[in-house]
XYZ file of C-alpha atoms in Angstrom:
391
model
C -3.932 6.864 41.372
C -2.260 8.312 38.309
C -4.604 9.726 35.684
C -2.676 8.734 32.569
C -4.971 10.790 30.359
C -3.245 13.857 31.770
C 0.032 12.642 30.271
C -1.033 11.281 26.897
C -0.681 13.171 23.628
C -4.236 14.052 22.636
C -3.514 13.777 18.925
C -2.403 10.158 19.440
C -5.354 9.283 21.685
C -7.764 10.574 19.039
C -6.355 8.281 16.328
C -8.760 5.447 15.569
C -7.336 1.905 15.578
C -6.813 0.256 12.190
C -10.000 -1.184 10.720
C -7.893 -3.862 9.044
C -6.356 -5.149 12.250
C -9.701 -5.176 14.084
C -11.056 -8.115 12.104
C -7.665 -9.803 11.929
C -7.613 -9.807 15.749
C -11.145 -11.223 15.950
C -10.196 -13.992 13.521
C -7.171 -14.951 15.632
C -9.420 -15.693 18.604
C -11.867 -17.908 16.694
C -11.654 -21.432 15.311
C -12.153 -22.461 11.689
C -11.855 -18.900 10.359
C -10.747 -18.268 6.791
C -9.123 -14.851 6.714
C -8.958 -12.885 3.483
C -8.332 -9.703 5.383
C -4.605 -9.000 5.556
C -2.490 -8.078 2.531
C 0.293 -10.548 3.186
C 1.462 -12.823 0.340
C 1.196 -16.550 1.078
C 4.414 -17.264 -0.842
C 7.632 -17.938 1.023
C 10.367 -15.407 0.398
C 12.283 -16.991 -2.526
C 15.050 -19.295 -1.321
C 17.922 -17.473 -3.023
C 16.958 -14.337 -1.080
C 16.738 -16.199 2.236
C 20.004 -17.991 1.466
C 21.789 -14.703 0.852
C 20.568 -13.409 4.212
C 21.776 -16.563 5.937
C 25.146 -16.206 4.232
C 25.458 -12.611 5.435
C 24.878 -13.799 8.993
C 27.504 -16.501 8.558
C 29.989 -13.840 7.528
C 29.179 -11.804 10.609
C 27.543 -8.905 8.769
C 25.480 -7.859 11.765
C 26.584 -4.293 12.477
C 24.720 -1.052 11.912
C 24.732 0.187 8.351
C 24.879 3.820 7.275
C 21.725 5.660 8.354
C 20.505 5.878 4.771
C 21.210 2.176 4.180
C 23.972 0.127 2.595
C 25.348 2.004 -0.389
C 25.270 -1.244 -2.396
C 21.524 -1.493 -1.728
C 20.898 2.129 -2.585
C 22.738 1.616 -5.854
C 20.546 -1.403 -6.656
C 17.403 0.572 -5.833
C 18.541 3.368 -8.152
C 19.265 0.849 -10.886
C 15.853 -0.801 -10.369
C 13.962 2.470 -10.916
C 16.146 3.299 -13.895
C 15.616 0.014 -15.720
C 11.973 -0.421 -14.710
C 10.600 3.109 -14.932
C 13.340 5.093 -16.688
C 13.904 7.419 -13.710
C 17.428 8.146 -12.514
C 18.092 8.732 -8.818
C 21.433 9.509 -7.206
C 22.136 6.642 -4.802
C 24.063 8.848 -2.398
C 21.614 11.710 -1.963
C 18.197 10.692 -3.282
C 17.614 7.252 -1.725
C 16.714 6.348 1.861
C 16.290 2.751 3.047
C 13.474 2.498 5.616
C 11.861 -0.017 7.935
C 9.125 -0.986 5.518
C 7.228 1.333 3.229
C 5.209 2.429 6.261
C 8.187 4.127 7.861
C 8.934 5.824 4.561
C 5.410 7.249 4.473
C 5.717 8.421 8.074
C 9.120 10.055 7.505
C 7.939 11.788 4.329
C 4.795 13.243 5.858
C 6.532 14.330 9.066
C 9.284 15.978 7.037
C 7.063 18.164 4.881
C 3.819 18.704 6.831
C 3.534 21.371 9.516
C 0.684 22.515 11.710
C -2.067 24.039 9.563
C -1.045 22.487 6.239
C -3.686 20.827 4.072
C -3.045 17.445 2.476
C -5.139 15.941 -0.308
C -5.632 12.199 0.251
C -7.054 10.108 -2.560
C -9.635 7.695 -1.140
C -10.441 4.868 -0.728
C -6.850 4.286 0.338
C -4.568 2.645 2.877
C -5.304 3.406 6.500
C -2.073 5.086 7.631
C -2.068 8.401 5.745
C -4.775 10.206 7.713
C -3.499 9.499 11.254
C 0.074 10.459 10.375
C -1.060 13.714 8.776
C -3.315 14.576 11.695
C -0.660 13.871 14.328
C 1.566 16.342 12.449
C -1.128 18.996 12.809
C -2.125 18.775 9.155
C -5.672 18.711 7.827
C -6.784 15.860 5.600
C -8.898 16.800 2.597
C -10.205 13.549 1.115
C -10.702 13.225 -2.630
C -13.317 10.556 -3.282
C -12.628 8.507 -6.383
C -15.579 6.805 -8.046
C -16.152 3.323 -9.382
C -17.648 4.740 -12.603
C -14.213 6.341 -13.218
C -12.441 3.051 -12.369
C -11.406 4.668 -9.069
C -8.926 6.891 -10.928
C -8.069 10.413 -9.837
C -9.128 13.144 -12.260
C -7.768 16.687 -12.691
C -11.224 18.093 -11.936
C -11.287 16.336 -8.563
C -7.963 17.909 -7.595
C -9.153 21.366 -8.678
C -12.288 21.034 -6.556
C -10.356 19.948 -3.455
C -7.195 22.084 -3.478
C -6.936 25.053 -1.100
C -4.451 27.871 -0.629
C -2.992 25.854 2.278
C -2.536 22.629 0.345
C 1.070 21.457 0.328
C 0.921 17.737 -0.513
C -1.193 15.197 -2.365
C -1.059 11.487 -1.496
C -1.250 9.353 -4.623
C -1.748 5.653 -3.727
C -1.531 3.691 -6.990
C -1.745 0.776 -7.610
C -4.459 1.232 -5.044
C -5.193 -0.540 -1.811
C -8.125 -1.425 -1.430
C -9.630 -1.100 -4.919
C -6.830 -2.465 -7.103
C -7.216 0.568 -9.389
C -4.240 1.891 -11.349
C -3.303 5.128 -13.108
C -1.950 4.860 -16.651
C 0.614 7.259 -18.080
C -2.039 9.323 -19.849
C -3.983 9.653 -16.570
C -0.878 10.817 -14.717
C -0.014 13.364 -17.407
C -3.427 14.974 -16.948
C -3.198 15.339 -13.176
C 0.462 16.412 -13.334
C -0.580 19.661 -15.028
C -2.874 20.539 -12.115
C -0.296 19.518 -9.514
C 2.349 21.742 -11.118
C -0.153 24.594 -11.502
C -0.838 24.584 -7.747
C 2.812 23.940 -6.792
C 2.081 20.755 -4.827
C 4.366 17.990 -3.646
C 3.342 14.388 -4.288
C 3.702 11.386 -2.019
C 3.491 8.501 -4.480
C 2.936 5.216 -2.637
C 4.093 2.621 -5.178
C 4.397 -0.419 -2.908
C 2.341 -2.486 -5.405
C 4.152 -1.167 -8.492
C 5.244 -4.597 -9.729
C 1.821 -6.137 -9.212
C 0.011 -4.798 -12.258
C -1.795 -6.974 -14.788
C -1.804 -6.883 -18.560
C 0.819 -5.765 -21.043
C 1.081 -2.166 -19.852
C 3.167 -2.037 -16.670
C 3.191 0.479 -13.844
C 4.072 4.080 -14.618
C 5.460 6.241 -11.823
C 4.291 9.847 -11.714
C 7.941 10.770 -11.100
C 8.609 9.814 -14.736
C 6.214 12.480 -16.021
C 7.865 15.701 -17.188
C 8.213 18.204 -14.339
C 7.229 15.712 -11.630
C 10.436 14.073 -10.416
C 11.510 17.243 -8.593
C 8.212 17.407 -6.676
C 7.594 13.699 -5.969
C 8.560 11.506 -3.016
C 8.269 7.875 -4.106
C 7.662 5.191 -1.479
C 8.257 1.541 -2.331
C 9.543 -1.629 -0.705
C 10.061 -5.361 -0.728
C 7.088 -6.705 1.234
C 4.592 -7.190 -1.572
C 6.882 -7.561 -4.574
C 9.159 -10.249 -3.153
C 6.911 -11.637 -0.384
C 9.198 -10.148 2.271
C 6.657 -8.711 4.721
C 8.457 -9.792 7.898
C 11.809 -8.479 6.704
C 10.490 -4.935 7.218
C 12.313 -3.126 4.463
C 11.272 -0.282 2.211
C 12.720 2.834 0.644
C 12.039 6.422 -0.306
C 13.212 8.220 -3.427
C 13.014 11.945 -3.953
C 14.677 15.351 -4.224
C 17.936 15.558 -2.281
C 16.838 18.359 0.114
C 13.793 16.340 1.183
C 15.616 13.010 1.453
C 18.317 14.731 3.535
C 15.749 15.841 6.123
C 13.950 12.477 6.050
C 17.280 10.763 6.695
C 17.913 13.019 9.687
C 14.528 12.133 11.149
C 15.127 8.448 10.394
C 18.538 8.726 12.080
C 17.013 9.804 15.384
C 13.931 7.564 15.250
C 15.330 4.330 13.790
C 19.126 4.629 13.302
C 19.186 2.218 10.353
C 17.085 -0.520 8.770
C 17.848 -4.178 9.663
C 21.234 -5.158 8.262
C 20.340 -8.746 7.357
C 17.249 -7.580 5.489
C 19.338 -5.147 3.472
C 21.640 -7.902 2.231
C 18.585 -9.965 1.296
C 17.143 -6.980 -0.583
C 20.297 -6.590 -2.683
C 19.858 -10.190 -3.807
C 16.169 -9.618 -4.523
C 16.799 -6.601 -6.733
C 19.664 -8.256 -8.608
C 18.125 -11.640 -9.266
C 14.429 -11.473 -8.352
C 12.749 -10.464 -11.617
C 11.770 -14.049 -12.400
C 10.299 -14.466 -8.915
C 8.122 -11.404 -9.508
C 6.822 -12.833 -12.785
C 6.040 -16.214 -11.237
C 4.090 -14.675 -8.356
C 2.331 -12.231 -10.673
C 1.021 -15.073 -12.848
C -0.423 -16.790 -9.799
C -1.977 -13.562 -8.504
C -3.508 -12.937 -11.907
C -5.177 -16.373 -11.903
C -6.516 -15.711 -8.403
C -7.665 -12.234 -9.424
C -9.734 -13.490 -12.335
C -11.206 -16.314 -10.272
C -12.112 -14.035 -7.358
C -13.807 -11.356 -9.466
C -15.896 -13.937 -11.332
C -16.770 -15.797 -8.132
C -18.139 -12.655 -6.475
C -20.183 -11.799 -9.540
C -21.606 -15.324 -9.578
C -22.887 -14.978 -6.003
C -24.609 -11.738 -6.944
C -22.205 -9.071 -5.697
C -21.000 -6.422 -8.146
C -17.214 -6.433 -8.261
C -14.868 -3.915 -9.867
C -12.116 -5.664 -11.810
C -8.761 -4.617 -10.311
C -5.744 -4.002 -12.537
C -3.156 -3.871 -9.761
C -2.260 -4.992 -6.215
C -3.977 -8.125 -4.839
C -7.376 -6.971 -3.594
C -10.933 -6.906 -4.856
C -13.489 -4.400 -3.603
C -16.952 -5.952 -3.987
C -20.043 -3.783 -3.497
C -22.338 -5.107 -0.766
C -24.966 -2.331 -0.872
C -27.539 -4.766 -2.272
C -27.517 -6.696 1.029
C -28.910 -3.750 2.999
C -26.110 -3.991 5.546
C -23.419 -1.457 6.288
C -19.827 -2.517 5.688
C -19.241 -3.000 9.417
C -22.453 -4.976 9.869
C -21.677 -7.182 6.890
C -18.181 -8.033 8.135
C -19.240 -8.599 11.745
C -22.152 -10.856 10.848
C -20.078 -12.713 8.253
C -17.275 -13.605 10.636
C -19.670 -14.638 13.405
C -21.982 -16.739 11.259
C -19.673 -18.083 8.532
C -16.182 -17.729 10.002
C -14.830 -15.597 7.136
C -12.798 -12.464 7.858
C -12.755 -9.581 5.373
C -12.325 -5.834 5.920
C -15.133 -3.234 5.829
C -14.689 -0.689 3.074
C -15.132 2.271 5.408
C -11.778 1.378 7.004
C -10.285 3.039 3.908
C -12.281 6.257 4.129
C -15.945 7.132 4.458
C -16.376 6.690 0.709
C -15.612 2.987 1.153
C -18.956 2.468 2.869
C -20.986 -0.133 0.997
C -17.915 -2.151 -0.007
C -15.665 -4.806 1.522
C -12.004 -5.448 0.838
C -11.007 -9.012 0.060
C -7.400 -10.050 -0.420
C -6.572 -12.736 -2.977
C -2.994 -13.207 -1.855
C -4.158 -16.485 -0.311
C -4.441 -19.939 -1.882
C -7.165 -20.639 -4.419
C -8.559 -23.291 -2.051
C -8.980 -20.768 0.745
C -10.453 -18.204 -1.622
C -12.914 -20.761 -3.012
C -14.054 -21.917 0.428
C -14.360 -18.344 1.703
C -16.465 -17.157 -1.238
C -18.700 -20.223 -0.938
C -19.384 -19.211 2.662
C -19.921 -15.583 1.650
C -22.370 -16.784 -1.016
C -24.317 -18.734 1.600
C -24.354 -15.660 3.840
C -25.639 -13.384 1.068
C -28.304 -15.913 0.070
C -29.546 -16.114 3.658
C -29.684 -12.329 3.904
C -31.821 -12.109 0.793
C -34.133 -14.843 2.018
């Protein structure tokens, strides 16, 4: 018998499975489950985007593209960040098209992090940063953001966490799972500390277009002195409801993008060609689609926050993304216990807050990128569950 443990990479074996996918998998095996667990928009990809992809197939555009992506797409990405956030990137040397934002995050971390480097990770946050850092031999230093600060990162928190081995800080705003955002004035404050300690920034801006209110997203790369030390990750999954198209991009200093592209070249070759043609259409003509979806998300956001408060669970009001992060500490259950008992007794799937870092304990993540009907039914069931717990 072969002992496969003798062959496996220990750093991979030690990675914990995603806490998000755990409950998604349970829900798939049960009947009558309402899942509010996965961050996947319920909208169809707009027809003009799908039609453009179909047309590209009809024309036979099915070959590999350049490793960094179609130059026409990279030009559109550069134009998008210029007109949206007033940041200019050279399409030839500062843009890399990736297989989803997730690949961009992986390429960025693997390019800059070596064995023994420290990385500051703002938490609660998406599940992929820690395992990628650790498999590179880096050490994760979590920075716990607090609800009383609207889950924003403060300069003082960076100062307390930074070490002489810190090379990178992961900045995940708009935030998954809390829905928190950082305004320009917030970013200006932390930029001073980042520059002082000569850190690079990985700015995960996948939810950049999903911010609510008059003041839109501000990228830290637009702050004076920050473009040259920031790797921006973004994509098409959330903004244009293109999750299955698997397309994202990275923007950053030419020397870093050059090395990321080399790594991407050997690992991936190039992103899907059909998806790239669809993305060109999305960037050129998709602004109205974004606004339409944003209005619907905003209505769901306001309904969901109020509904949780009405059933007696404190709920931070998110200003970005499409998640709420209700506090369930009053129930006496841990996040894992709450989610496990909820899905078994009421057939509702949500994600335990500790999937996003230890500081998420006592919370659950609920996605409102589902229909109002599903959200309403799910929260009614959650309300029944909470009422039964409290006797």
